[in-house]
N, CA, C and O atoms as a printed pandas DataFrame, in Angstrom:
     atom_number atom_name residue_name chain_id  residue_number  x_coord  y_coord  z_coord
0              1         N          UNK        A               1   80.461  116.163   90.331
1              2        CA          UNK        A               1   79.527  115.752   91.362
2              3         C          UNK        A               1   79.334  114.234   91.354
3              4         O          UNK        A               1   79.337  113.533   92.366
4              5         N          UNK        A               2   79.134  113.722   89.854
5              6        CA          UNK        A               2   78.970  112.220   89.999
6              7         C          UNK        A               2   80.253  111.368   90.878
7              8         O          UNK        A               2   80.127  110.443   91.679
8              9         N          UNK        A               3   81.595  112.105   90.365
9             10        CA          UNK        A               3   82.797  111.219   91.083
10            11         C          UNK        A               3   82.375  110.923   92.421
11            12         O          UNK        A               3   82.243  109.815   92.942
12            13         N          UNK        A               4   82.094  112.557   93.117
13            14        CA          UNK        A               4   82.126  112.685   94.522
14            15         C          UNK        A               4   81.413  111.383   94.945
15            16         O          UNK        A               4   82.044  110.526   95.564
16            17         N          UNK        A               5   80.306  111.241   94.673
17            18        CA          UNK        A               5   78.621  110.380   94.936
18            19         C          UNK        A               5   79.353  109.125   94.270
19            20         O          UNK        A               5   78.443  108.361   93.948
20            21         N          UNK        A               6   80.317  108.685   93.993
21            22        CA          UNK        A               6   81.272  107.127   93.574
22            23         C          UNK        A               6   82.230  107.145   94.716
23            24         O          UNK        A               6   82.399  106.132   95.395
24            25         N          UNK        A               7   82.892  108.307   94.962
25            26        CA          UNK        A               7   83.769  108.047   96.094
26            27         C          UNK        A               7   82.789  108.091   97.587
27            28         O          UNK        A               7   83.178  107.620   98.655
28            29         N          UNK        A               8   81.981  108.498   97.457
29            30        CA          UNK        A               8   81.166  108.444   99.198
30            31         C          UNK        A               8   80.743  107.247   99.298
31            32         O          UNK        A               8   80.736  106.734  100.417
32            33         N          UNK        A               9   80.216  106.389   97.984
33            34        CA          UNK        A               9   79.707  105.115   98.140
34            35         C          UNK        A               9   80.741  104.312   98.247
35            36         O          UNK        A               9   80.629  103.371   99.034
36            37         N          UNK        A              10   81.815  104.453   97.602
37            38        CA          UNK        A              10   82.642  103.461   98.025
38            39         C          UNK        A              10   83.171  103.329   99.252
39            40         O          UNK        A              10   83.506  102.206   99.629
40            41         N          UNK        A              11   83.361  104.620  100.207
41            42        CA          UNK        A              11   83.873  105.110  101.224
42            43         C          UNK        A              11   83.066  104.319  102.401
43            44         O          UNK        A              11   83.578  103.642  103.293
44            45         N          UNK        A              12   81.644  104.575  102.179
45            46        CA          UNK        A              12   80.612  103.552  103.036
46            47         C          UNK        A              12   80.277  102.348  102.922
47            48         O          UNK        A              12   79.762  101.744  103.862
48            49         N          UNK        A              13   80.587  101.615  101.376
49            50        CA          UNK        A              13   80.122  100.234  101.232
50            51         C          UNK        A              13   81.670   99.671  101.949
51            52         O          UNK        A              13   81.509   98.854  102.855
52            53         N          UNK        A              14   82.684   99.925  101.720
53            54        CA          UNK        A              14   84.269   99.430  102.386
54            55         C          UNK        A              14   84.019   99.521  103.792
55            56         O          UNK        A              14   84.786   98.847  104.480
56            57         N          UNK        A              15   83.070  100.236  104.446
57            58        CA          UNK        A              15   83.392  100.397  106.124
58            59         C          UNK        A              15   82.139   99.837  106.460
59            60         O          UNK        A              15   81.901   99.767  107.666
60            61         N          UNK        A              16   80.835   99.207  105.260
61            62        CA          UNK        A              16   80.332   98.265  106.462
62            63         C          UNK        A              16   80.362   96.947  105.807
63            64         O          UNK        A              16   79.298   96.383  105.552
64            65         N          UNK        A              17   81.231   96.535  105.583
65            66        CA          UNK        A              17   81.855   95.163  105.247
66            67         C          UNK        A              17   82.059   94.399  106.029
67            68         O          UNK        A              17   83.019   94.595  106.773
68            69         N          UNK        A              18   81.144   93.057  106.212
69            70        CA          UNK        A              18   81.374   92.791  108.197
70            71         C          UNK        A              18   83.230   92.352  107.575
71            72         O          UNK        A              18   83.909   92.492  106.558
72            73         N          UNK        A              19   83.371   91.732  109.069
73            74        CA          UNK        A              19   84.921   91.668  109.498
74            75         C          UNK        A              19   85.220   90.249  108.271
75            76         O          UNK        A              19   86.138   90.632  107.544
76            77         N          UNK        A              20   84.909   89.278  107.979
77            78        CA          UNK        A              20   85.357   88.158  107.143
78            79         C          UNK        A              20   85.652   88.753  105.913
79            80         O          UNK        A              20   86.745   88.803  105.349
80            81         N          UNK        A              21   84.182   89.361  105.419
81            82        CA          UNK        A              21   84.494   89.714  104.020
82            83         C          UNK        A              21   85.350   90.679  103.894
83            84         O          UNK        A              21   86.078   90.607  102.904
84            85         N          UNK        A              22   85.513   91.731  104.728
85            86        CA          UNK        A              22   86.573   92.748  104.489
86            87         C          UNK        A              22   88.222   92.170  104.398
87            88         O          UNK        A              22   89.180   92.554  103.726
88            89         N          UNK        A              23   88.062   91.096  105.378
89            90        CA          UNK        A              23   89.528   90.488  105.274
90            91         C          UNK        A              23   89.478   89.768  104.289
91            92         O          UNK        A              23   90.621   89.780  103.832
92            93         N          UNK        A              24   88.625   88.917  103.452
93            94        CA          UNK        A              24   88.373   88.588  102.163
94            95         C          UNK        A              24   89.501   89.718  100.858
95            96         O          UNK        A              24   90.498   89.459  100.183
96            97         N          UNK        A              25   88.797   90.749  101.012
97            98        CA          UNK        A              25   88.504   91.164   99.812
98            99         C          UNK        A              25   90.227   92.104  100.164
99           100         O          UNK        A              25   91.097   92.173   99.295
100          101         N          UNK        A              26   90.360   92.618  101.331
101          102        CA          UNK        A              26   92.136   93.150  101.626
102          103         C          UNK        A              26   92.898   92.271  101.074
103          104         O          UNK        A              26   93.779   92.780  100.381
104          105         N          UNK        A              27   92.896   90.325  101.144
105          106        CA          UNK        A              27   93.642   89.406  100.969
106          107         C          UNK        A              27   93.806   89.689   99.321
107          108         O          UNK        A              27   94.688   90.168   98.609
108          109         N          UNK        A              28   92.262   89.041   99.081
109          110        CA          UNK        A              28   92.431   89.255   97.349
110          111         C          UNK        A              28   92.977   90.423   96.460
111          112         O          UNK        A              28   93.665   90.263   95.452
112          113         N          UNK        A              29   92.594   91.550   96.951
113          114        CA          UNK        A              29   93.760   92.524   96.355
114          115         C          UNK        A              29   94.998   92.793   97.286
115          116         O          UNK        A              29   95.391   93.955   97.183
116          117         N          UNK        A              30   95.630   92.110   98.066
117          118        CA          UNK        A              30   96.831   92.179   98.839
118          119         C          UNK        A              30   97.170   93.504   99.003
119          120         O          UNK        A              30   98.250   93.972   98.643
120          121         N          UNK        A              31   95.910   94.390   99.760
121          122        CA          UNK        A              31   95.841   95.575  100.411
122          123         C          UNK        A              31   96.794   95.760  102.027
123          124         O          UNK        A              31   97.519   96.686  102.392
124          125         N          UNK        A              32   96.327   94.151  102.903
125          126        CA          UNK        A              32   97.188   94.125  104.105
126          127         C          UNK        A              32   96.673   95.152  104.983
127          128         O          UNK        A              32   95.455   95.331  104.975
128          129         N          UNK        A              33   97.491   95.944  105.834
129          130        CA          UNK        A              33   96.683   96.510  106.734
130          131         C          UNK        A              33   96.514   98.101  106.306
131          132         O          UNK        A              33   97.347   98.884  106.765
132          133         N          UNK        A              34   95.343   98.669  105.343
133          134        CA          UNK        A              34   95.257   99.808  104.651
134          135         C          UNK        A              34   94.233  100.484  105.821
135          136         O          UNK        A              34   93.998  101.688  105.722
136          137         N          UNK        A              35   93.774   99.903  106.653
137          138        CA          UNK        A              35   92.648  100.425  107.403
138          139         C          UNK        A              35   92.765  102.012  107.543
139          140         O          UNK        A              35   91.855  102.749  107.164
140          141         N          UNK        A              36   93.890  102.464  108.086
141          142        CA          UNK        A              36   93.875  103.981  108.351
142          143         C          UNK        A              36   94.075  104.857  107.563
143          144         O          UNK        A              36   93.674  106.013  107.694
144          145         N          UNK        A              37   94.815  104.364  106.508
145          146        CA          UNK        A              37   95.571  104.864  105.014
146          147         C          UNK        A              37   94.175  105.143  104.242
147          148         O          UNK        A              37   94.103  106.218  103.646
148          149         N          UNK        A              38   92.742  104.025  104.185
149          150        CA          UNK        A              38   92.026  104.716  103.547
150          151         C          UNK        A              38   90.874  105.628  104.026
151          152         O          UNK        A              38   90.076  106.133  103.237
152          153         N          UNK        A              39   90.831  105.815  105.404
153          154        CA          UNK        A              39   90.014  106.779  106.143
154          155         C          UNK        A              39   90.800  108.109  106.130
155          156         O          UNK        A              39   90.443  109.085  106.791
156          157         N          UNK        A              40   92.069  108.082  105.207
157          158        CA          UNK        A              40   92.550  109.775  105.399
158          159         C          UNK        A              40   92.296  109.958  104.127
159          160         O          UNK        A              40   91.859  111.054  103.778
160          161         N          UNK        A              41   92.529  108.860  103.107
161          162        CA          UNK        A              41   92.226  108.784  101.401
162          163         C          UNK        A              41   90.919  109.589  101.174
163          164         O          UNK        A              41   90.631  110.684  100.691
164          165         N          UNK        A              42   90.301  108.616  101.704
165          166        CA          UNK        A              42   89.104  108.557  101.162
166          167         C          UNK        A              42   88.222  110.276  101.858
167          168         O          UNK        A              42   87.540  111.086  101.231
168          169         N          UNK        A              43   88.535  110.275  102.980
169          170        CA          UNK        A              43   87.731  111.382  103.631
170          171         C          UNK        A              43   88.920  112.510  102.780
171          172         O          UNK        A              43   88.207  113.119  101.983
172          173         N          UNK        A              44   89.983  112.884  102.664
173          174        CA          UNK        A              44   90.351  113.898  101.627
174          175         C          UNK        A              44   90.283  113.890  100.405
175          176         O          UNK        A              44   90.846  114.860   99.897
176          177         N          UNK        A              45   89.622  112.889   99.405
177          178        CA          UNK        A              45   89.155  112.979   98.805
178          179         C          UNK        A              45   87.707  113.739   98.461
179          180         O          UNK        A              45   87.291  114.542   97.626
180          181         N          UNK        A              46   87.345  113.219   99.267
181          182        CA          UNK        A              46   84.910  113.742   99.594
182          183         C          UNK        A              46   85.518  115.078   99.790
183          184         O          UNK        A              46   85.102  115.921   98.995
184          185         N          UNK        A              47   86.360  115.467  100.610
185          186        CA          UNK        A              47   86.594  117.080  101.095
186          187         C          UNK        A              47   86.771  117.836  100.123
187          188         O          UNK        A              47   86.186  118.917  100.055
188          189         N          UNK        A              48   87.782  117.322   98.998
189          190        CA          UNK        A              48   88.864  118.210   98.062
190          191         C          UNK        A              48   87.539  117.749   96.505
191          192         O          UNK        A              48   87.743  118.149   95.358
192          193         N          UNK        A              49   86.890  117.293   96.715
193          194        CA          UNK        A              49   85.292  117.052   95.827
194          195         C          UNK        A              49   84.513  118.095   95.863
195          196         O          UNK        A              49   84.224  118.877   94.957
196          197         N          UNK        A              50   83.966  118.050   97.691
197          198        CA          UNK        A              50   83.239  118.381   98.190
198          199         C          UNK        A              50   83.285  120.174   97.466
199          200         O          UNK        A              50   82.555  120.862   96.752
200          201         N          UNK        A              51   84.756  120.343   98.253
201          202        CA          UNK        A              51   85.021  121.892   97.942
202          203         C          UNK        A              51   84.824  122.249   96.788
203          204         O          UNK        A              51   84.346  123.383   96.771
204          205         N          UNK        A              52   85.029  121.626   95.358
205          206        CA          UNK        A              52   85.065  121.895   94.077
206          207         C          UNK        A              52   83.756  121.957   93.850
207          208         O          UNK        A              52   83.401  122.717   92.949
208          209         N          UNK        A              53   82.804  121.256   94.528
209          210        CA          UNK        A              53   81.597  121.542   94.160
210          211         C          UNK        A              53   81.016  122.777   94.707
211          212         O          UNK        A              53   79.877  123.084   94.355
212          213         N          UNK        A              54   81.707  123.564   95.579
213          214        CA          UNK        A              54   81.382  125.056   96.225
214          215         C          UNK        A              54   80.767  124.796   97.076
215          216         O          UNK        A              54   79.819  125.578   97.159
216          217         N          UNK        A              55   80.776  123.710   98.194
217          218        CA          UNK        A              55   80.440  123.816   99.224
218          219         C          UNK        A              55   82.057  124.329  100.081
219          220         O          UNK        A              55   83.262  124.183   99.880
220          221         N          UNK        A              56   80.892  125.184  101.412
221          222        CA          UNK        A              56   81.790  125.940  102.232
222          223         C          UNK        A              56   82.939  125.492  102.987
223          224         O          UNK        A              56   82.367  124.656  103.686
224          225         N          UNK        A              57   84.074  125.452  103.325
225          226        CA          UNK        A              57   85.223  124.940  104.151
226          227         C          UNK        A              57   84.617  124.289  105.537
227          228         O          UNK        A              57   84.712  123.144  105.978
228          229         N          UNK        A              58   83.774  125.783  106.198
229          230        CA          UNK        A              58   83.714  124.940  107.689
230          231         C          UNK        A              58   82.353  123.739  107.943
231          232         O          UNK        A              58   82.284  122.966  108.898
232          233         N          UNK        A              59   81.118  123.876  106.547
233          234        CA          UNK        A              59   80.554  122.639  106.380
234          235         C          UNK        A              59   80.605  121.224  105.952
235          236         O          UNK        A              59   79.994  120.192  106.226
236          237         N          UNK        A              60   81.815  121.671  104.980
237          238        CA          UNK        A              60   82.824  120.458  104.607
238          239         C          UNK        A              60   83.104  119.806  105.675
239          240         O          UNK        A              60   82.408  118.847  106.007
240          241         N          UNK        A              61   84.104  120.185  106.358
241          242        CA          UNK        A              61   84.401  119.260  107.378
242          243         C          UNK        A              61   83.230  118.810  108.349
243          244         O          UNK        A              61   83.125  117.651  108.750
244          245         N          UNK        A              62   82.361  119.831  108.688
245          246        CA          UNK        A              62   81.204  119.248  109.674
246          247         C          UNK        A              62   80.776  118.376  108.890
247          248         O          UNK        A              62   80.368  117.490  109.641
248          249         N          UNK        A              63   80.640  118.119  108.047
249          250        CA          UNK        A              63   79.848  116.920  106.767
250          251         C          UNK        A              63   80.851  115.680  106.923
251          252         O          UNK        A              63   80.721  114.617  107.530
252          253         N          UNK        A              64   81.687  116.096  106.311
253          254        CA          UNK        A              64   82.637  114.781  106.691
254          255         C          UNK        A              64   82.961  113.978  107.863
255          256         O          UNK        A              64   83.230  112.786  108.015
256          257         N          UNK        A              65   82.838  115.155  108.788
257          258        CA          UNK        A              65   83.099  114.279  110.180
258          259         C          UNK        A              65   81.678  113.472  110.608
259          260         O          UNK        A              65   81.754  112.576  111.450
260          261         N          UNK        A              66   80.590  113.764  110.098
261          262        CA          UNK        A              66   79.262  113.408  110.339
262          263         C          UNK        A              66   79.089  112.166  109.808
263          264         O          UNK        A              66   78.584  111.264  110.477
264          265         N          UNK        A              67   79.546  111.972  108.379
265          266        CA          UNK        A              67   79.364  111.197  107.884
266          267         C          UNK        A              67   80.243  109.838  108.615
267          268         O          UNK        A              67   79.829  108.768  109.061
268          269         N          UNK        A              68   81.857  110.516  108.494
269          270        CA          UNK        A              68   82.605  109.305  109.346
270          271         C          UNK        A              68   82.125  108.714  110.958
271          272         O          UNK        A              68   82.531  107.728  111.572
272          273         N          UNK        A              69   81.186  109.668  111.304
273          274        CA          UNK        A              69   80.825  109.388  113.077
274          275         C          UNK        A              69   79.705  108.191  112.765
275          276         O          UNK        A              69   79.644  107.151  113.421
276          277         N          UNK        A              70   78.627  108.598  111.387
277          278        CA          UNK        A              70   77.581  107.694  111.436
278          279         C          UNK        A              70   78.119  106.211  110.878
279          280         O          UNK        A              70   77.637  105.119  111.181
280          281         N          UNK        A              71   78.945  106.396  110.222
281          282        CA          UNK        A              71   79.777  105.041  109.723
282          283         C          UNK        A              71   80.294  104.356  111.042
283          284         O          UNK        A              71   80.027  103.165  111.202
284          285         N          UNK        A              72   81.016  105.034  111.998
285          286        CA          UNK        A              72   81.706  104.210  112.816
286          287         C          UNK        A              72   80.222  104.464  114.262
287          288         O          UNK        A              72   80.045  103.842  115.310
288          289         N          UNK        A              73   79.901  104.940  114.008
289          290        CA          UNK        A              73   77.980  104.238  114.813
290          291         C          UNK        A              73   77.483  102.703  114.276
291          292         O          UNK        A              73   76.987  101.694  114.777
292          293         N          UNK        A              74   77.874  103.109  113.108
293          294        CA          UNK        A              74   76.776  101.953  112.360
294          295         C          UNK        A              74   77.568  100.717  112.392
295          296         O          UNK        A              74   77.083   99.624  112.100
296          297         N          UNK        A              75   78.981  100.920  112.804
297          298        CA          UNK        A              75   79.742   99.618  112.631
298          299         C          UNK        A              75   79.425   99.091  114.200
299          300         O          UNK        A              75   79.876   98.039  114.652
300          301         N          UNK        A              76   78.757   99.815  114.773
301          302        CA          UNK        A              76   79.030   98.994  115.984
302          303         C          UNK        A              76   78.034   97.315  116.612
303          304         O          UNK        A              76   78.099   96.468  117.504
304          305         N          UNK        A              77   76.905   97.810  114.981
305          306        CA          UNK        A              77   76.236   96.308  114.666
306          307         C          UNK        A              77   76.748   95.433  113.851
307          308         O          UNK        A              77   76.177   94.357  113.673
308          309         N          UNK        A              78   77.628   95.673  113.375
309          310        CA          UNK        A              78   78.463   95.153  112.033
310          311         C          UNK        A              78   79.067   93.925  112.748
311          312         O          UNK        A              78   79.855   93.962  113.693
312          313         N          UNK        A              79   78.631   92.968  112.215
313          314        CA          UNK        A              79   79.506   91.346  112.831
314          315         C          UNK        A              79   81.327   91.803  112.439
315          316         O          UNK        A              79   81.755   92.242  111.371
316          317         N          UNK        A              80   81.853   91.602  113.302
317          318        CA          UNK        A              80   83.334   91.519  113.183
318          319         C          UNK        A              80   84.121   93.131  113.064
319          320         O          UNK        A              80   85.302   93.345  112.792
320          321         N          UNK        A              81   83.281   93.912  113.297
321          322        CA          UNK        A              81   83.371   95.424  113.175
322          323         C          UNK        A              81   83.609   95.936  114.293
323          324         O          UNK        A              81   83.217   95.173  115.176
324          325         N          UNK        A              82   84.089   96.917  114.719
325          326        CA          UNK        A              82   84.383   97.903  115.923
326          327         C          UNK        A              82   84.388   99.465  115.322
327          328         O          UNK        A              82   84.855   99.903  114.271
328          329         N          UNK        A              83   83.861   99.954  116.134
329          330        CA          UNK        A              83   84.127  101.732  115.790
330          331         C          UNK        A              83   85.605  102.470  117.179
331          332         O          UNK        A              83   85.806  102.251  118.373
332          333         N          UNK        A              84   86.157  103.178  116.331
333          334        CA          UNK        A              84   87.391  103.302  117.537
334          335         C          UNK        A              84   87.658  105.270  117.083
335          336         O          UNK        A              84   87.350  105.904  116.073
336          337         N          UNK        A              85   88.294  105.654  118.275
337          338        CA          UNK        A              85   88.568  106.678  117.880
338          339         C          UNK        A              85   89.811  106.992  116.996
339          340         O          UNK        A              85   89.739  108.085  116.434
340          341         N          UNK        A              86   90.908  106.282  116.759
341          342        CA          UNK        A              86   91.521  106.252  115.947
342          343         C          UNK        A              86   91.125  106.576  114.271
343          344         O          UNK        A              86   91.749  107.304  113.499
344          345         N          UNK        A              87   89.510  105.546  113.922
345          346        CA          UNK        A              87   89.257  105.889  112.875
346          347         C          UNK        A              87   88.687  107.266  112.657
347          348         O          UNK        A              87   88.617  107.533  111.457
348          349         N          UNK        A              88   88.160  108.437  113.640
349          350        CA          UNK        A              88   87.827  109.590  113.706
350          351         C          UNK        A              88   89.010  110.550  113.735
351          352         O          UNK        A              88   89.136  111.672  113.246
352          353         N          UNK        A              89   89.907  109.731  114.501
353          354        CA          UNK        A              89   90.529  110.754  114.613
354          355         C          UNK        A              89   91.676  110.933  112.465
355          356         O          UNK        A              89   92.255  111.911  111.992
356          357         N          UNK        A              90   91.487  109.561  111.898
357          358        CA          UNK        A              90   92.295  109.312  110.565
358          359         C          UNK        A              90   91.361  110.514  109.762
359          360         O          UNK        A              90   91.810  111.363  108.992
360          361         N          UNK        A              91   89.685  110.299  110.245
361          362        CA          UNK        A              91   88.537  110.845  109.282
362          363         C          UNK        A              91   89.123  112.200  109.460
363          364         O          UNK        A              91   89.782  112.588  108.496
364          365         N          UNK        A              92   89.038  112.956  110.408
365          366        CA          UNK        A              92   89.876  114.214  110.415
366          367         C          UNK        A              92   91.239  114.727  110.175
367          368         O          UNK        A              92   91.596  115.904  110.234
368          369         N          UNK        A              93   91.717  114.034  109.988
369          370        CA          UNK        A              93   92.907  113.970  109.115
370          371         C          UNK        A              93   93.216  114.318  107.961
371          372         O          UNK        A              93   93.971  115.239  107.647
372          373         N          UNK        A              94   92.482  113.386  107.079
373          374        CA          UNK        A              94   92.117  113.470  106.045
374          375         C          UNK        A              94   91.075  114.286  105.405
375          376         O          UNK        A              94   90.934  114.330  104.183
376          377         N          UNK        A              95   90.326  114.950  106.267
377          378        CA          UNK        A              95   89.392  116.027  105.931
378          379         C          UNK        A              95   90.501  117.251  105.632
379          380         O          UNK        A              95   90.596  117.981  104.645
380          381         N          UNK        A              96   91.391  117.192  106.996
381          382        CA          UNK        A              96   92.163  118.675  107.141
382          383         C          UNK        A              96   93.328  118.399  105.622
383          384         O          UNK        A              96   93.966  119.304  105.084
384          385         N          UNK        A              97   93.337  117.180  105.270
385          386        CA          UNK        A              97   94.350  117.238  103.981
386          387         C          UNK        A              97   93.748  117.402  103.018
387          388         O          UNK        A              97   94.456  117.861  102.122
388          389         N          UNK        A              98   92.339  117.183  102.638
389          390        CA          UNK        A              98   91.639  117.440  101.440
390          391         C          UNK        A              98   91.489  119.005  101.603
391          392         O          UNK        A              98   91.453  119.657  100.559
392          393         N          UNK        A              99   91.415  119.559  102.604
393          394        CA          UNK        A              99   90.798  121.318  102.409
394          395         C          UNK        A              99   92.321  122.095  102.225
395          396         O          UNK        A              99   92.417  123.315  102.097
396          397         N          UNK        A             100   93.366  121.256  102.234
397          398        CA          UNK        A             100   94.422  122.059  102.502
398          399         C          UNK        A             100   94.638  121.916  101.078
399          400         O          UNK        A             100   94.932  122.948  100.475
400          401         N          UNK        A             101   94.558  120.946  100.489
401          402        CA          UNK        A             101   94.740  120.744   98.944
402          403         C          UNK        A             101   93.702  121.856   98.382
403          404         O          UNK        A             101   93.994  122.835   97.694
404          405         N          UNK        A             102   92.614  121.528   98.771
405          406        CA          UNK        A             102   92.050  123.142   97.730
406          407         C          UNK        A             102   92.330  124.291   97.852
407          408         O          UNK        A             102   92.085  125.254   97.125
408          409         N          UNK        A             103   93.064  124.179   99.154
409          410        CA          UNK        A             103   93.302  125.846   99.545
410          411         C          UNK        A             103   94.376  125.703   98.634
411          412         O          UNK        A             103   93.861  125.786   97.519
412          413         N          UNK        A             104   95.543  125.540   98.523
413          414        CA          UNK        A             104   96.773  125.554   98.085
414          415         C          UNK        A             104   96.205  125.512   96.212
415          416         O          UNK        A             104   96.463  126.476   95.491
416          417         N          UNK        A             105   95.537  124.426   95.733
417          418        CA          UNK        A             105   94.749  124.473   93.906
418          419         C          UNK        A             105   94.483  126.079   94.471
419          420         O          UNK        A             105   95.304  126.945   94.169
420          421         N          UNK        A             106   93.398  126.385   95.228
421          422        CA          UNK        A             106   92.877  127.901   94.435
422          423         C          UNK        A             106   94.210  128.902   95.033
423          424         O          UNK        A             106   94.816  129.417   94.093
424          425         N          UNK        A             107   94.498  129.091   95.742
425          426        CA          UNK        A             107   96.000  129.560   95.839
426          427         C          UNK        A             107   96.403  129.397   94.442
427          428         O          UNK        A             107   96.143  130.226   93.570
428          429         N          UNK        A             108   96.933  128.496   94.285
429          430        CA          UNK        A             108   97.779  128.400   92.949
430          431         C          UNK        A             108   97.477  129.195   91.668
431          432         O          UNK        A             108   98.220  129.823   90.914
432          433         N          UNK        A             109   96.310  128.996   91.661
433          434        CA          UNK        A             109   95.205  128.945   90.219
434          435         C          UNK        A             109   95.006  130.538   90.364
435          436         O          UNK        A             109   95.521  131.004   89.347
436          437         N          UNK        A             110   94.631  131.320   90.947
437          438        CA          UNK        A             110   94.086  132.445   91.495
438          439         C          UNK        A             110   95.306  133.278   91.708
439          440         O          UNK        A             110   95.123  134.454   92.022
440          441         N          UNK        A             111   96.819  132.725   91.550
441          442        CA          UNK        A             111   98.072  133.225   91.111
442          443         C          UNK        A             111   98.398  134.355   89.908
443          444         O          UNK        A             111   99.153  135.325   89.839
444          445         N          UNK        A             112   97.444  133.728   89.008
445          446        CA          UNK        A             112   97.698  134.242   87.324
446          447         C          UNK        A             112   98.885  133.729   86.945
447          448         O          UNK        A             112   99.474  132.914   87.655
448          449         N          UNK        A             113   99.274  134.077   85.994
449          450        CA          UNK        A             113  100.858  134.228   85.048
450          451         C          UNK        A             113  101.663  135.373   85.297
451          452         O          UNK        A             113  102.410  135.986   84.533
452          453         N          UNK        A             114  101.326  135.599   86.759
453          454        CA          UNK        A             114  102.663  136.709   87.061
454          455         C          UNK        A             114  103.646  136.189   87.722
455          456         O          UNK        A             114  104.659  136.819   88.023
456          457         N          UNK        A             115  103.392  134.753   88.063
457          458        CA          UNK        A             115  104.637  133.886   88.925
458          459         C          UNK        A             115  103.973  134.067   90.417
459          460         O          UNK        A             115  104.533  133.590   91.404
């Protein structure tokens, strides 16, 4: 649970970063253009968390997408920020890859040792 509550904060302090410092801090770790790469990361991550913590599949994603809608709301005061559907549409993306990963772990796991 603690990871999850490290990855959500990081997930929200990275997306309201006005526009200088974010290009700041991409330069200094020579990230370049990760923008979409970490809205599928990061939101299948919270998902494939989320799930381990036994929350349900179809609130998972309503959670996640909630969370990514109020982020790209909130950027729309953000100096140098824009909210776009592209980044909703990455947030769902990456939701549907984090739940597919747990499906497939408890699949796996829930296999036994009979092959």
């Amino acid at each position: 649970m603690t990871l999850l509550v490290v990855i959500i904060l990081l997930f929200v302090c990275g997306a309201m970063l006005p526009g200088e410092m974010r290009e700041a801090v991409s330069e200094r770790f020579m990230l370049g253009r990760v923008d979409g790469y970490a809205h599928v990361f990061f939101c299948a991550l919270i998902a494939l968390l989320s799930g381990l913590s036994g929350l349900s599949v179809p609130w998972i994603f309503i959670w996640v997408m909630v969370l990514g809608g109020l982020i790209e709301f909130v950027q729309l005061w953000i100096p140098y920020r824009s909210s776009s559907w592209k980044d909703v549409f990455d947030n769902a993306f990456g939701t549907s890859v984090g739940l597919l990963m747990l499906w497939l772990g408890k699949r796996y796991l829930s296999r036994g040792n009979d092959g």
